[in-house]
Short mmCIF file of C-alpha atoms and ligand atoms in Angstrom, two decimals:
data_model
loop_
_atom_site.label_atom_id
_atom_site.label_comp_id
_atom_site.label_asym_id
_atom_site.label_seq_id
_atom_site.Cartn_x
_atom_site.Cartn_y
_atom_site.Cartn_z
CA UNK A 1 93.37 105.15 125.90
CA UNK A 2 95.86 105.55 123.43
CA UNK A 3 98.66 107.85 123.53
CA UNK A 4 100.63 109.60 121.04
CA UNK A 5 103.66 107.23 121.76
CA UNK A 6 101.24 104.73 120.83
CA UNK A 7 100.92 105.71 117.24
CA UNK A 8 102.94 103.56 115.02
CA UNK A 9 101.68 104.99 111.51
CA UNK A 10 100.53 107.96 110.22
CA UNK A 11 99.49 107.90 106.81
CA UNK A 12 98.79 111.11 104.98
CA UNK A 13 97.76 111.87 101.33
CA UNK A 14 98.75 108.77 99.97
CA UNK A 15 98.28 108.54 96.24
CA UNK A 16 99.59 105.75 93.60
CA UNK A 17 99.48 106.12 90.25
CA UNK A 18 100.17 102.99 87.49
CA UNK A 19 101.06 104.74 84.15
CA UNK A 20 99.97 102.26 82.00
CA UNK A 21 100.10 101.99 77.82
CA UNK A 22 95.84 102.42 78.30
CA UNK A 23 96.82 106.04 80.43
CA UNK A 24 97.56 106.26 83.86
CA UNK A 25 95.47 104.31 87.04
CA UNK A 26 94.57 105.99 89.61
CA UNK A 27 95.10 103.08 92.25
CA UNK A 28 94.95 105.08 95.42
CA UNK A 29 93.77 108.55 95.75
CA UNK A 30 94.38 110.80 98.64
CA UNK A 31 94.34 108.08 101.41
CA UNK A 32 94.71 109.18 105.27
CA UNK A 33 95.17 106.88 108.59
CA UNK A 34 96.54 106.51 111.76
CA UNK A 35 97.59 103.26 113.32
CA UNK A 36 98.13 102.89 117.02
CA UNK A 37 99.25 100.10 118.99
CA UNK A 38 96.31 97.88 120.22
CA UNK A 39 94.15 98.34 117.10
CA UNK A 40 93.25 96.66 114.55
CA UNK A 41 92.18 97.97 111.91
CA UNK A 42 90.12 96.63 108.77
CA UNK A 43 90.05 97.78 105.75
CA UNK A 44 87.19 96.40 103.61
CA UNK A 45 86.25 97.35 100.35
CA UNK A 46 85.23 94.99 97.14
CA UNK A 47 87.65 93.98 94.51
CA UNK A 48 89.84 96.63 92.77
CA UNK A 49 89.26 99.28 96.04
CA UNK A 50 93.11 99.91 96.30
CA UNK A 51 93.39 98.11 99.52
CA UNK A 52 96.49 95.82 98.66
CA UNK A 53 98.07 99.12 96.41
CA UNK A 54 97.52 101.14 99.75
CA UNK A 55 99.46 98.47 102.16
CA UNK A 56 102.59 97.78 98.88
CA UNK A 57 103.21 101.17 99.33
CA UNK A 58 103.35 101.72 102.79
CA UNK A 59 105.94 98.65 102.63
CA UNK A 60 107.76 100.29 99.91
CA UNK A 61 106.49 97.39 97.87
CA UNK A 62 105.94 98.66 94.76
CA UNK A 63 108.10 99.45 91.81
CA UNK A 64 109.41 102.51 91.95
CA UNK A 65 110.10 103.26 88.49
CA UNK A 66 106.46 102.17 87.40
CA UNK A 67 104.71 103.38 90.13
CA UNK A 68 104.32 107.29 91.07
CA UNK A 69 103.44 107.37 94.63
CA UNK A 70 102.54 110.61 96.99
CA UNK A 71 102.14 111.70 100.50
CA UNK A 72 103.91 110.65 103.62
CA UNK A 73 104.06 107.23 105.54
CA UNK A 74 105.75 108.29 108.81
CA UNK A 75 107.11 106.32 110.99
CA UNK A 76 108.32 106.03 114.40
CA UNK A 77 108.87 110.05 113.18
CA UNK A 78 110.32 108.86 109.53
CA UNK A 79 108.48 109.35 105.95
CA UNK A 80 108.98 105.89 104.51
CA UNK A 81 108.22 106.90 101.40
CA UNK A 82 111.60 108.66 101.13
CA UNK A 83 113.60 106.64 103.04
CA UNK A 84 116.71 105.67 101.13
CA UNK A 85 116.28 102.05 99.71
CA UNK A 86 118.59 100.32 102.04
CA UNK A 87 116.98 102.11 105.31
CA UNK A 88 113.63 100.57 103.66
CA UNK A 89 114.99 97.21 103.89
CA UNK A 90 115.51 97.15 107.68
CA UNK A 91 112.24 98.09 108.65
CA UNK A 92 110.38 95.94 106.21
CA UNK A 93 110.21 92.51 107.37
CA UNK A 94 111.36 93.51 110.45
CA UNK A 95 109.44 96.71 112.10
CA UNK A 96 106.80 96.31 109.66
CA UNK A 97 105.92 92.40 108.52
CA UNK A 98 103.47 91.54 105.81
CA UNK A 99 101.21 88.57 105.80
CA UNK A 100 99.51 87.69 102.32
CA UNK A 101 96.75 85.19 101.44
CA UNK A 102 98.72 82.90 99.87
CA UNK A 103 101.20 81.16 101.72
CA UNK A 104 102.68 79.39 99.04
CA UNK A 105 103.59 82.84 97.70
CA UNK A 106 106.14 83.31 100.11
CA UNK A 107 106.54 79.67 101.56
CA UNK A 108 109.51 77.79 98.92
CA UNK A 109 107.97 74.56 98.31
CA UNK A 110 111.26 72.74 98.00
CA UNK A 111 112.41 74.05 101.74
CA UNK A 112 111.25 72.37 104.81
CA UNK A 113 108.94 74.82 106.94
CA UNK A 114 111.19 75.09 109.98
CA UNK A 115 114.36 76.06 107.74
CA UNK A 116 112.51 78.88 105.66
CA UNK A 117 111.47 80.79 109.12
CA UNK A 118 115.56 79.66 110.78
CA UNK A 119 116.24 81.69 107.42
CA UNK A 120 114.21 84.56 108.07
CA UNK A 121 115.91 84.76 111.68
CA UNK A 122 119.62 85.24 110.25
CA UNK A 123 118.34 87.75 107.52
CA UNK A 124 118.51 90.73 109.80
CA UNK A 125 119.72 89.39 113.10
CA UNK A 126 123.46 87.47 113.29
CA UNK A 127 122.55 84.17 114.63
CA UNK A 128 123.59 80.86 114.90
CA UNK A 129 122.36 78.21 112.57
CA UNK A 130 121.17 76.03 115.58
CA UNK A 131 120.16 79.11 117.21
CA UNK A 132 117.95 80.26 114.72
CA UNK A 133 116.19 76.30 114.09
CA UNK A 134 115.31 76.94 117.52
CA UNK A 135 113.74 79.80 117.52
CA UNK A 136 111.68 78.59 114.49
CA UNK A 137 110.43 75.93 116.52
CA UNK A 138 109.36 78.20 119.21
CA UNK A 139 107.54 79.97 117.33
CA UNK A 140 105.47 77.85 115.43
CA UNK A 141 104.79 75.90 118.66
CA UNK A 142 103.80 79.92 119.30
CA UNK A 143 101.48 80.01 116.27
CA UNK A 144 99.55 76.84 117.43
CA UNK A 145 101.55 74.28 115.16
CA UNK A 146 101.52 70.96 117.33
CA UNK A 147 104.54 69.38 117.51
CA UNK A 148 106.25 71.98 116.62
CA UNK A 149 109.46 70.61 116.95
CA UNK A 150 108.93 67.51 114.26
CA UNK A 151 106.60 69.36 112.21
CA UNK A 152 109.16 71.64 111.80
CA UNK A 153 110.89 69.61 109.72
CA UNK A 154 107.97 69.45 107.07
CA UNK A 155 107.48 70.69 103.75
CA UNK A 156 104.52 73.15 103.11
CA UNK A 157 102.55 71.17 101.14
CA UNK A 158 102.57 68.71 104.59
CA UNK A 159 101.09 71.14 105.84
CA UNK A 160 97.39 72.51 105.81
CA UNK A 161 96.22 75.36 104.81
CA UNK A 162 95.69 76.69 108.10
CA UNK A 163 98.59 75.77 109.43
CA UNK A 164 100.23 77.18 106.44
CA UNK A 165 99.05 80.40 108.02
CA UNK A 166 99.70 79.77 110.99
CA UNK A 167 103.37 79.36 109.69
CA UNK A 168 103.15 82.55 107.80
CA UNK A 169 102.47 84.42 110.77
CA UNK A 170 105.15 82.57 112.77
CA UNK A 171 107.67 83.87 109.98
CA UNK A 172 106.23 87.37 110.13
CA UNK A 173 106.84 87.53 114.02
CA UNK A 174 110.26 86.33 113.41
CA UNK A 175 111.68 89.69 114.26
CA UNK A 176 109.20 90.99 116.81
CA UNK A 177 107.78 93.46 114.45
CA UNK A 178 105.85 96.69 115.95
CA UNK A 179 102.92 96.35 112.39
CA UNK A 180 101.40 93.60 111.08
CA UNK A 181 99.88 93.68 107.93
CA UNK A 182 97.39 90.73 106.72
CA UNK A 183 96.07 91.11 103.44
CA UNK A 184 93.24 88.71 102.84
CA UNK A 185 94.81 86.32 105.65
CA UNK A 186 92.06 83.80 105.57
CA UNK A 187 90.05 84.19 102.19
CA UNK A 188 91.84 80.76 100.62
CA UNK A 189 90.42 79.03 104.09
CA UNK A 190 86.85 77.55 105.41
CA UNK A 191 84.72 79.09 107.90
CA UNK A 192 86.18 77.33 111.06
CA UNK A 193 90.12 77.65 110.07
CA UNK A 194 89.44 81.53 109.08
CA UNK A 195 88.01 82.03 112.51
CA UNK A 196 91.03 80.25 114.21
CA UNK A 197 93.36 82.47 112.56
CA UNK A 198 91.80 85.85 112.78
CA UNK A 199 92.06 84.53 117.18
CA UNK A 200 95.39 83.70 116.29
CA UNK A 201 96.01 87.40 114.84
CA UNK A 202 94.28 88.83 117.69
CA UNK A 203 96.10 86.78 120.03
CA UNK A 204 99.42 87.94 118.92
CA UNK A 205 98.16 90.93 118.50
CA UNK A 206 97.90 91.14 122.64
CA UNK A 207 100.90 89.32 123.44
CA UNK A 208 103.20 91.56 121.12
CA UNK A 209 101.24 94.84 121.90
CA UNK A 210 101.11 95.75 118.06
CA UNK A 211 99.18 97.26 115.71
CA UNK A 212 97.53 95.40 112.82
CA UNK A 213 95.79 96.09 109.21
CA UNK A 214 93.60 93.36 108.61
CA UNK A 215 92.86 93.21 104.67
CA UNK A 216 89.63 92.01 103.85
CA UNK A 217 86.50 92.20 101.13
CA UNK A 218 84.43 90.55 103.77
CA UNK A 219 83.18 92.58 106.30
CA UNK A 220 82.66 89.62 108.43
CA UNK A 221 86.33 89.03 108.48
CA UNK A 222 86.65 92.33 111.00
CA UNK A 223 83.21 92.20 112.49
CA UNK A 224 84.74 90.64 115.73
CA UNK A 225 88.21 91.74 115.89
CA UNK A 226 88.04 95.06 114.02
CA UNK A 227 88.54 98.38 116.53
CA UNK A 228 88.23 101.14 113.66
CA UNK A 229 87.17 100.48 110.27
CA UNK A 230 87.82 102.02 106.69
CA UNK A 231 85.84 101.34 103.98
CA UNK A 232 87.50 101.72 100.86
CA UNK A 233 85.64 101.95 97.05
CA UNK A 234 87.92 103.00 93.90
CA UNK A 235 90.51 104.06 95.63
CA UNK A 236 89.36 105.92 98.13
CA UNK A 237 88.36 106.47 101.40
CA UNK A 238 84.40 106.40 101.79
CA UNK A 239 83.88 106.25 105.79
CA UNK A 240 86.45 106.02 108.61
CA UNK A 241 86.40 105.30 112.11
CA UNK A 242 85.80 103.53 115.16
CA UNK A 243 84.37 99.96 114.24
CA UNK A 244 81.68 100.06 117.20
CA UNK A 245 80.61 102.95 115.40
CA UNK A 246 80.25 101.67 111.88
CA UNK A 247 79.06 98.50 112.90
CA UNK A 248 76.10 100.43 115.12
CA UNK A 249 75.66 102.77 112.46
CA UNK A 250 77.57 103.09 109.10
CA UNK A 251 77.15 106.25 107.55
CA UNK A 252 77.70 106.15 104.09
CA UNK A 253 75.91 103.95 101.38
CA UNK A 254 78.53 101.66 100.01
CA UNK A 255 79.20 100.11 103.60
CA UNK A 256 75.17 99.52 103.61
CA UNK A 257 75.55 97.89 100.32
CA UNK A 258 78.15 96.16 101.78
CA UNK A 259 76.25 95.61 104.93
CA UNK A 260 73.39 94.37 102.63
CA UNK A 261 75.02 92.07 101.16
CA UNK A 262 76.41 90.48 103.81
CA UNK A 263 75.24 86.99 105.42
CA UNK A 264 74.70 87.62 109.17
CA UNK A 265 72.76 85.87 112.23
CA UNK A 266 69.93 88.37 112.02
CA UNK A 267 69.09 88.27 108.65
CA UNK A 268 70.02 84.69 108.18
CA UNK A 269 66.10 84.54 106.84
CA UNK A 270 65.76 87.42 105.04
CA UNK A 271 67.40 88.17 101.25
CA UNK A 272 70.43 88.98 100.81
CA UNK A 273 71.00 92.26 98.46
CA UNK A 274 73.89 92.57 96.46
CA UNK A 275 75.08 96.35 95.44
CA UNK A 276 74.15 96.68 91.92
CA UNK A 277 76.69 97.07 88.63
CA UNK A 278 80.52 96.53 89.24
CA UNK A 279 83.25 98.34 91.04
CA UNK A 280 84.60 100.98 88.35
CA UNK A 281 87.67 100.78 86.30
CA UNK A 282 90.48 103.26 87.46
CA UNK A 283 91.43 104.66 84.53
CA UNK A 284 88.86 106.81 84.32
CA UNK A 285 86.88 106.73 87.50
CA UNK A 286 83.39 108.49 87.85
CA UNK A 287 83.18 112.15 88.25
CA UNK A 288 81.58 113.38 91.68
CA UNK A 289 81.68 110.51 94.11
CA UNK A 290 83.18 107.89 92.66
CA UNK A 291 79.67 105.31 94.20
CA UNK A 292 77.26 107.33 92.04
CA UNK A 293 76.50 105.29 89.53
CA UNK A 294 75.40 102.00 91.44
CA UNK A 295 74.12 104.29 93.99
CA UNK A 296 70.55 103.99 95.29
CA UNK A 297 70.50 107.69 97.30
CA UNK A 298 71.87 109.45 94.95
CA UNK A 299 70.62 112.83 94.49
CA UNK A 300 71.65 116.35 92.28
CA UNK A 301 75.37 116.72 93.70
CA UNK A 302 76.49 113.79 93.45
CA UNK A 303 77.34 112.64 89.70
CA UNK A 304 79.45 116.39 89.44
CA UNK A 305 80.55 116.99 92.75
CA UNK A 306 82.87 114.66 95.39
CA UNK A 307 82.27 114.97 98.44
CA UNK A 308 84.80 114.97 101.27
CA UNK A 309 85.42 112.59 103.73
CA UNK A 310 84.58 114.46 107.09
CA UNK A 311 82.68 114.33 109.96
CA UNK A 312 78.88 115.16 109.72
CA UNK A 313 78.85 119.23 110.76
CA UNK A 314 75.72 118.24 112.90
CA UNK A 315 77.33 115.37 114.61
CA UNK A 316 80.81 116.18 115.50
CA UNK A 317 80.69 112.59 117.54
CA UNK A 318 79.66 110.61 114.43
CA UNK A 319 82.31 109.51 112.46
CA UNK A 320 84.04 110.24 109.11
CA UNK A 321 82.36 109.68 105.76
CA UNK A 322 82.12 110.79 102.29
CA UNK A 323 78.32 111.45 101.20
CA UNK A 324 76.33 114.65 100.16
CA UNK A 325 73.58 113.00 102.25
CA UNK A 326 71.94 114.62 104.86
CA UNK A 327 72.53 113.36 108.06
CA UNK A 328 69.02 112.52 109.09
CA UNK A 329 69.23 109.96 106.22
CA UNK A 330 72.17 108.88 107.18
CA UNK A 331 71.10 108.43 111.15
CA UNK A 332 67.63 106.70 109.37
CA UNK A 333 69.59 104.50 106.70
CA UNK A 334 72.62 103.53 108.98
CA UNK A 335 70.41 102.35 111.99
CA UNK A 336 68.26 99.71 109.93
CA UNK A 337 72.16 98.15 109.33
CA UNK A 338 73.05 97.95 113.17
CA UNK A 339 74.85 94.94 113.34
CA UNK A 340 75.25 93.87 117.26
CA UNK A 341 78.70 92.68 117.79
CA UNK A 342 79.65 90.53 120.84
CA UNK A 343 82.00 92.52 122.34
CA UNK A 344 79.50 95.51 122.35
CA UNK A 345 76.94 94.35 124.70
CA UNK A 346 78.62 94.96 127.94
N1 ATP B 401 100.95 97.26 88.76
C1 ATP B 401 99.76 97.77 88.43
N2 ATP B 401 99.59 98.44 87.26
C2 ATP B 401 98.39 98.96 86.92
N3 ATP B 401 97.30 98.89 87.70
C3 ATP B 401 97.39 98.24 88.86
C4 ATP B 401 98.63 97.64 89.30
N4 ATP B 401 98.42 97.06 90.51
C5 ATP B 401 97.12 97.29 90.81
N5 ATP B 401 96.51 98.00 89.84
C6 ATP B 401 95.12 98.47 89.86
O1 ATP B 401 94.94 99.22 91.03
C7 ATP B 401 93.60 99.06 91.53
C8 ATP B 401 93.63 98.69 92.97
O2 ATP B 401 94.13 97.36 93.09
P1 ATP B 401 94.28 96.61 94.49
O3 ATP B 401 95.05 95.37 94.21
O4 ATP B 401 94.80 97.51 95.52
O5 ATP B 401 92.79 96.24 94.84
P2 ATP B 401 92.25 95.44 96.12
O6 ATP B 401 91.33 96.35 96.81
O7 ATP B 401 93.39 94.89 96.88
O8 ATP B 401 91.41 94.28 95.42
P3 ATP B 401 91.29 92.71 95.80
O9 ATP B 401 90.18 92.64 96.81
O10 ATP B 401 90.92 92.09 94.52
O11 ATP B 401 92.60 92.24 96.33
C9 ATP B 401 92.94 98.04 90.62
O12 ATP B 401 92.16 98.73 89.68
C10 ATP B 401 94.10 97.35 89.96
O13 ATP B 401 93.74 96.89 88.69
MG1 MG B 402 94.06 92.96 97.30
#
């Protein structure tokens, strides 16, 4: 059970808007979660959902001159959002560490591996020089690099992809942060690697008793590891909750189109169905909900009006979505998607 020290995030209303010379994007409309330690949670959504918009911002990311952002990020009991600039800088990277798809994003070619992470340890902690190559050692010995202590030493491209993860996280853990963020962590990486990291995640996820966003358009990604679940589509948030929930039954269309169109054991023999037409563009998103058009169920409500994300009125144990459906079809629709997960069966 979680308790409310436990909560490290609480996100509420959170909006971004791009003006752009086209008019303005609406990246992220009206976005609200909690993150506690323990959980992980996945955000899934296809491309262009807002997921990576939704995670710069908490991290104070984005630039603030081009980017008009709303709501409140609290926490530890702060709004981040309006945190002076310098109070910013000493949680992220340090309370709250990002890891992104591509390690040689944030990995310097020219540096050897060990060094970049030793430099990560002096930014916000006053250390030793021999102090700090230590301690990058450790922890990619931590991370599952073997021989850690010589392959230290390497460059990234020495490294392989994996491992250039692997180092990734190492650097993120550098200052024993209390939120992980991975967007897309393993998309650049083949089956078996991908699998090996998300257990690496997990596993530091124990060890450090933290909270994690795992960033994915492949709800595959979070089938296993995933403990609540928010399914993202132009911005927004379509359904929310606990993962064993959503995976058991998932209560609003896109996530079965998703669901649909996702390989899995069961229907390994069967079609696969991807969702119709192509994410929309958010500079002028769809009136009512913003799924409508490449909707299957939709009905007379939907192209005009938007309908909130809440809990079903005749379910109050079901979880959050956003669908004028009714919830019979919902209960009927959601339960030919069961997906078993195996963690669920005991
Ligand atoms: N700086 C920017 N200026 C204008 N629009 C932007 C900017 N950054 C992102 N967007 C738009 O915001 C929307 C959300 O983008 P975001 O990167 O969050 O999507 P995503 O869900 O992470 O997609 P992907 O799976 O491709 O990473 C997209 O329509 C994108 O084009
Ligand atoms: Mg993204």
């Amino acid at each position: 059970m979680s308790s409310s020290h436990d909560l490290l995030l609480d996100v509420r209303g959170l909006t971004v808007r791009f003006p752009t010379p086209d008019g303005v994007v609406q990246a992220v409309s009206d976005v609200s979660f909690t993150l506690s330690r323990g959980e992980t949670l996945g955000v899934v959504g296809e491309s262009g959902s807002g997921k990576s918009v939704s995670n710069l911002a908490i991290m104070g990311l984005l630039n603030q001159q081009r980017t008009a952002i709303s709501g409140e990020v609290e926490f530890m009991g702060r709004n981040l959002l309006t945190l002076p600039p310098d109070e910013l800088r000493k949680i992220r990277g340090k309370d709250i560490a990002m890891v992104f798809q591509d390690p040689f994003a944030c990995l310097h070619p020219m540096y050897r591996v060990g060094w970049q992470i030793a430099e990560a340890v002096t930014a916000h902690a006053s250390v030793g020089k021999k102090a700090a190559w230590a301690r990058a050692v450790e922890l990619l010995d931590h991370v599952g690099i073997p021989n850690a202590k010589s392959r230290a030493r390497d460059f990234p491209h020495q490294f392989s992809g994996g491992m250039r993860q692997r180092a990734m996280i190492a650097m993120a853990l550098v200052h024993n942060p209390s939120i992980l963020i991975c967007d897309e962590p393993t998309t650049a990486l083949d089956v078996t690697v991908q699998a090996q990291i998300l257990e690496l995640i997990e596993a530091v996820k124990r060890e450090f008793d933290i909270g994690v966003i795992l960033v994915t358009h492949d709800l595959g990604v979070i089938a296993e590891t995933a403990t609540t679940v928010m399914v993202m589509y132009a911005g927004r948030i379509m359904e929310y909750g606990p993962a064993q929930q959503i995976f058991e039954r998932p209560q609003h269309p896109y996530a079965w189109g998703l669901l649909d169109s996702m390989p899995s054991v069961e229907k390994r023999l069967s079609a696969l169905v991807p969702i119709e037409g192509a994410p929309p563009s958010l500079l002028s998103p769809p009136s009512g909900c913003p799924f409508h058009p490449r909707c299957r169920y939709r009905f007379e409500p939907c192209p005009t009006e938007r309908p909130p994300l809440a809990v079903p009125t005749q379910a109050p144990d079901a979880h959050a979505d956003a669908c004028h459906l009714s919830w019979e079809a919902k209960q009927r629709e959601g339960g030919k998607r069961s997906i078993a997960r195996l963690g669920d069966a005991a």
